[in-house]
């Protein structure tokens, strides 16, 4: 079975542009998480979906960040008016309800120039 | 809020045991995790422990949890060069909070 996949693997964009990052969770996993990992840091929680709804979006840094999961499977993280400080690796993870393990994707490395 | 702290660096000789320590603040944590991240790679779950346990052993890995002191440790027996990586401690209530990571260097 396929693991969590994320596309693109790398994204370079100019300051002020809009970007979308995609996550395909493991089939059947109802929970989906987005994290951001800056250089030399641990992953920082952004948002958690249970099914289609955002159960906890307290980690989103500001209103330029938004995420959706319209059919309870694939999720898209959207960043408007990107800033250089948004440069990081964006990680997605999924898990089954009631199961403790989160399975991480390889991440999308975002570079804002 | 939740906070997870761990030392930044550990160096051991091949064949020795490694002990990586972590402290956390959230007394409501349900699970505590150890993840491994190799250069340029994603996060790999090594092991986890439920908060009502005090020890878990899995082959060369031993996790000890002192819930009273909110202290978690990971012991790697017979450390190999392939164990060189960054090890993240994480705790979960609803969301997961990660530490900054401990870089383990194994000297041949």
Tab-separated table of C-alpha atoms in Angstrom:
chain	number	residue	atom	x	y	z
A	1	UNK	CA	0.000	0.000	0.000
A	2	UNK	CA	1.120	3.507	-0.783
A	3	UNK	CA	2.183	5.821	1.983
A	4	UNK	CA	1.413	9.501	2.372
A	5	UNK	CA	2.390	11.428	-0.726
A	6	UNK	CA	2.923	15.139	-1.146
A	7	UNK	CA	3.244	17.249	-4.245
A	8	UNK	CA	5.231	19.080	-5.355
A	9	UNK	CA	8.387	17.904	-3.619
A	10	UNK	CA	9.944	21.315	-4.147
A	11	UNK	CA	8.347	24.672	-4.831
A	12	UNK	CA	10.139	27.952	-5.467
A	13	UNK	CA	7.984	31.034	-5.610
A	14	UNK	CA	8.380	34.776	-5.518
A	15	UNK	CA	7.381	36.862	-2.547
A	16	UNK	CA	3.737	37.860	-2.778
A	17	UNK	CA	2.630	34.899	-4.889
A	18	UNK	CA	-0.003	32.291	-4.019
A	19	UNK	CA	0.922	28.607	-3.581
A	20	UNK	CA	-0.958	25.368	-3.073
A	21	UNK	CA	0.566	22.281	-1.520
A	22	UNK	CA	-1.137	18.931	-1.864
A	23	UNK	CA	-1.293	15.922	0.427
A	24	UNK	CA	-2.617	12.454	-0.415
A	25	UNK	CA	-3.075	10.511	2.819
A	26	UNK	CA	-3.025	6.770	3.239
A	27	UNK	CA	-6.283	5.349	1.918
A	28	UNK	CA	-8.872	5.029	4.643
A	29	UNK	CA	-7.120	7.308	7.120
A	30	UNK	CA	-9.663	9.746	8.508
A	31	UNK	CA	-7.259	12.050	10.321
A	32	UNK	CA	-4.898	14.344	8.437
A	33	UNK	CA	-2.333	16.777	9.848
A	34	UNK	CA	-0.230	19.580	8.430
A	35	UNK	CA	3.061	20.628	10.001
A	36	UNK	CA	5.768	23.107	9.092
A	37	UNK	CA	9.436	22.384	9.754
A	38	UNK	CA	11.934	25.205	9.557
A	39	UNK	CA	15.659	24.524	9.321
A	40	UNK	CA	17.054	23.191	12.577
A	41	UNK	CA	13.630	22.969	14.219
A	42	UNK	CA	11.123	20.286	15.001
A	43	UNK	CA	7.839	20.086	13.096
A	44	UNK	CA	5.353	22.744	14.165
A	45	UNK	CA	1.657	21.862	14.145
A	46	UNK	CA	-0.516	23.841	11.749
A	47	UNK	CA	-3.914	22.160	11.371
A	48	UNK	CA	-5.668	18.838	11.957
A	49	UNK	CA	-8.609	17.423	10.000
A	50	UNK	CA	-10.973	14.718	11.144
A	51	UNK	CA	-12.825	13.759	7.984
A	52	UNK	CA	-13.723	16.887	6.038
A	53	UNK	CA	-13.706	19.291	8.948
A	54	UNK	CA	-10.824	21.105	10.601
A	55	UNK	CA	-10.861	19.810	14.177
A	56	UNK	CA	-8.038	22.120	15.272
A	57	UNK	CA	-6.588	24.974	13.228
A	58	UNK	CA	-4.894	26.727	16.125
A	59	UNK	CA	-1.443	26.318	14.583
A	60	UNK	CA	-2.120	28.339	11.431
A	61	UNK	CA	0.122	31.395	11.857
A	62	UNK	CA	-2.210	33.959	10.275
A	63	UNK	CA	-5.056	34.352	7.805
A	64	UNK	CA	-2.744	33.968	4.804
A	65	UNK	CA	-2.770	30.225	5.539
A	66	UNK	CA	-5.782	28.080	4.783
A	67	UNK	CA	-6.331	24.359	4.294
A	68	UNK	CA	-9.162	22.294	2.890
A	69	UNK	CA	-10.117	18.644	2.695
A	70	UNK	CA	-13.406	18.727	0.794
A	71	UNK	CA	-13.977	14.984	0.375
A	72	UNK	CA	-12.220	13.753	3.485
A	73	UNK	CA	-9.225	12.423	1.604
A	74	UNK	CA	-6.819	14.722	-0.282
A	75	UNK	CA	-5.968	17.988	1.429
A	76	UNK	CA	-4.591	21.233	0.045
A	77	UNK	CA	-2.675	23.787	2.084
A	78	UNK	CA	-3.012	27.242	0.560
A	79	UNK	CA	-0.729	30.163	1.289
A	80	UNK	CA	-1.585	33.643	0.013
A	81	UNK	CA	0.820	36.557	-0.421
A	82	UNK	CA	3.803	34.411	0.452
A	83	UNK	CA	6.603	35.900	2.526
A	84	UNK	CA	10.245	34.847	2.800
A	85	UNK	CA	9.541	33.681	6.344
A	86	UNK	CA	7.146	31.069	4.946
A	87	UNK	CA	10.127	29.160	3.522
A	88	UNK	CA	10.176	25.746	5.205
A	89	UNK	CA	9.379	22.090	4.646
A	90	UNK	CA	5.647	21.499	4.891
A	91	UNK	CA	4.852	18.035	6.199
A	92	UNK	CA	1.606	16.128	6.008
A	93	UNK	CA	0.694	13.119	8.142
A	94	UNK	CA	-2.321	10.842	8.372
A	95	UNK	CA	-3.648	8.352	10.873
A	96	UNK	CA	-6.649	6.119	11.477
A	97	UNK	CA	-9.175	7.243	14.047
A	98	UNK	CA	-8.306	5.847	17.449
A	99	UNK	CA	-4.860	4.752	16.334
A	100	UNK	CA	-1.847	6.477	17.774
A	101	UNK	CA	0.585	6.371	14.889
A	102	UNK	CA	0.855	9.233	12.438
A	103	UNK	CA	2.462	8.395	9.123
A	104	UNK	CA	4.367	11.256	7.574
A	105	UNK	CA	4.831	12.141	3.939
A	106	UNK	CA	8.196	13.238	2.522
A	107	UNK	CA	7.263	16.914	2.681
A	108	UNK	CA	7.184	19.833	0.273
A	109	UNK	CA	10.150	22.176	0.463
A	110	UNK	CA	8.844	25.706	-0.107
A	111	UNK	CA	11.317	28.467	-0.921
A	112	UNK	CA	10.072	32.031	-1.170
A	113	UNK	CA	12.540	34.326	-2.943
B	1	UNK	CA	0.850	25.865	26.167
B	2	UNK	CA	2.547	22.593	25.432
B	3	UNK	CA	6.326	22.501	25.348
B	4	UNK	CA	8.773	19.693	24.623
B	5	UNK	CA	12.468	20.085	25.354
B	6	UNK	CA	15.425	17.932	24.451
B	7	UNK	CA	19.171	18.352	24.240
B	8	UNK	CA	20.567	19.301	20.859
B	9	UNK	CA	23.427	16.885	20.399
B	10	UNK	CA	24.706	13.478	21.515
B	11	UNK	CA	27.848	11.693	20.397
B	12	UNK	CA	28.483	7.997	21.128
B	13	UNK	CA	30.881	5.309	19.957
B	14	UNK	CA	29.608	2.482	17.797
B	15	UNK	CA	28.527	-0.433	19.958
B	16	UNK	CA	27.786	1.724	23.008
B	17	UNK	CA	24.292	2.552	24.260
B	18	UNK	CA	22.741	5.927	23.476
B	19	UNK	CA	20.276	7.626	25.796
B	20	UNK	CA	18.293	10.571	24.486
B	21	UNK	CA	16.258	12.514	27.028
B	22	UNK	CA	13.166	14.663	26.712
B	23	UNK	CA	10.926	16.638	29.043
B	24	UNK	CA	7.417	17.834	28.329
B	25	UNK	CA	4.892	20.036	30.073
B	26	UNK	CA	1.425	18.796	29.089
B	27	UNK	CA	0.161	16.518	31.870
B	28	UNK	CA	-2.805	15.536	29.659
B	29	UNK	CA	-0.622	13.896	27.040
B	30	UNK	CA	-2.049	10.575	25.927
B	31	UNK	CA	0.828	9.311	23.813
B	32	UNK	CA	4.523	10.092	23.672
B	33	UNK	CA	6.555	9.373	20.581
B	34	UNK	CA	10.069	9.052	19.280
B	35	UNK	CA	10.659	9.861	15.627
B	36	UNK	CA	13.841	9.522	13.577
B	37	UNK	CA	14.765	11.852	10.734
B	38	UNK	CA	17.704	11.129	8.478
B	39	UNK	CA	19.190	13.870	6.274
B	40	UNK	CA	16.826	14.785	3.448
B	41	UNK	CA	14.291	12.189	4.538
B	42	UNK	CA	10.867	12.274	6.137
B	43	UNK	CA	9.982	11.506	9.720
B	44	UNK	CA	9.969	7.850	10.682
B	45	UNK	CA	8.032	6.747	13.750
B	46	UNK	CA	10.382	4.620	15.850
B	47	UNK	CA	8.230	3.834	18.819
B	48	UNK	CA	5.581	5.290	21.082
B	49	UNK	CA	4.340	4.778	24.599
B	50	UNK	CA	0.914	5.273	26.066
B	51	UNK	CA	0.883	7.646	29.007
B	52	UNK	CA	-0.209	4.999	31.517
B	53	UNK	CA	2.852	2.860	30.795
B	54	UNK	CA	6.289	3.389	32.271
B	55	UNK	CA	8.391	1.275	29.947
B	56	UNK	CA	8.293	-0.175	26.480
B	57	UNK	CA	10.947	-2.301	24.811
B	58	UNK	CA	11.186	-3.004	21.108
B	59	UNK	CA	14.330	-4.837	19.985
B	60	UNK	CA	17.248	-2.396	20.528
B	61	UNK	CA	14.951	0.406	21.667
B	62	UNK	CA	13.796	0.991	25.235
B	63	UNK	CA	11.478	3.851	26.128
B	64	UNK	CA	11.169	4.948	29.753
B	65	UNK	CA	8.432	7.301	30.907
B	66	UNK	CA	8.377	9.075	34.261
B	67	UNK	CA	4.961	10.665	34.203
B	68	UNK	CA	5.406	12.381	37.559
B	69	UNK	CA	8.483	14.244	36.321
B	70	UNK	CA	7.201	14.441	32.710
B	71	UNK	CA	10.434	12.874	31.527
B	72	UNK	CA	10.799	10.546	28.559
B	73	UNK	CA	13.933	8.768	27.408
B	74	UNK	CA	14.959	6.618	24.474
B	75	UNK	CA	17.751	4.115	24.906
B	76	UNK	CA	19.334	2.581	21.819
B	77	UNK	CA	21.380	-0.501	22.622
B	78	UNK	CA	24.456	-1.427	20.544
B	79	UNK	CA	24.311	1.846	18.604
B	80	UNK	CA	25.264	1.514	14.940
B	81	UNK	CA	26.453	4.105	12.406
B	82	UNK	CA	23.079	3.746	10.701
B	83	UNK	CA	21.475	5.158	13.836
B	84	UNK	CA	23.052	8.546	13.113
B	85	UNK	CA	20.112	10.898	12.630
B	86	UNK	CA	18.019	13.511	14.402
B	87	UNK	CA	15.655	12.089	16.996
B	88	UNK	CA	12.480	13.964	17.855
B	89	UNK	CA	10.491	13.521	21.009
B	90	UNK	CA	6.791	14.386	20.653
B	91	UNK	CA	3.754	14.394	22.873
B	92	UNK	CA	0.113	14.153	21.902
B	93	UNK	CA	-3.027	15.412	23.494
B	94	UNK	CA	-5.178	16.193	20.516
B	95	UNK	CA	-2.440	17.682	18.379
B	96	UNK	CA	1.179	16.559	18.421
B	97	UNK	CA	3.905	18.848	19.762
B	98	UNK	CA	7.485	18.084	18.777
B	99	UNK	CA	10.770	18.924	20.431
B	100	UNK	CA	13.597	20.589	18.545
B	101	UNK	CA	15.379	17.288	17.918
B	102	UNK	CA	18.569	15.675	19.209
B	103	UNK	CA	21.279	15.041	16.667
B	104	UNK	CA	22.883	11.662	17.359
B	105	UNK	CA	26.390	11.212	15.994
B	106	UNK	CA	27.783	7.672	16.048
B	107	UNK	CA	31.559	7.462	15.892
B	108	UNK	CA	32.902	4.298	14.223
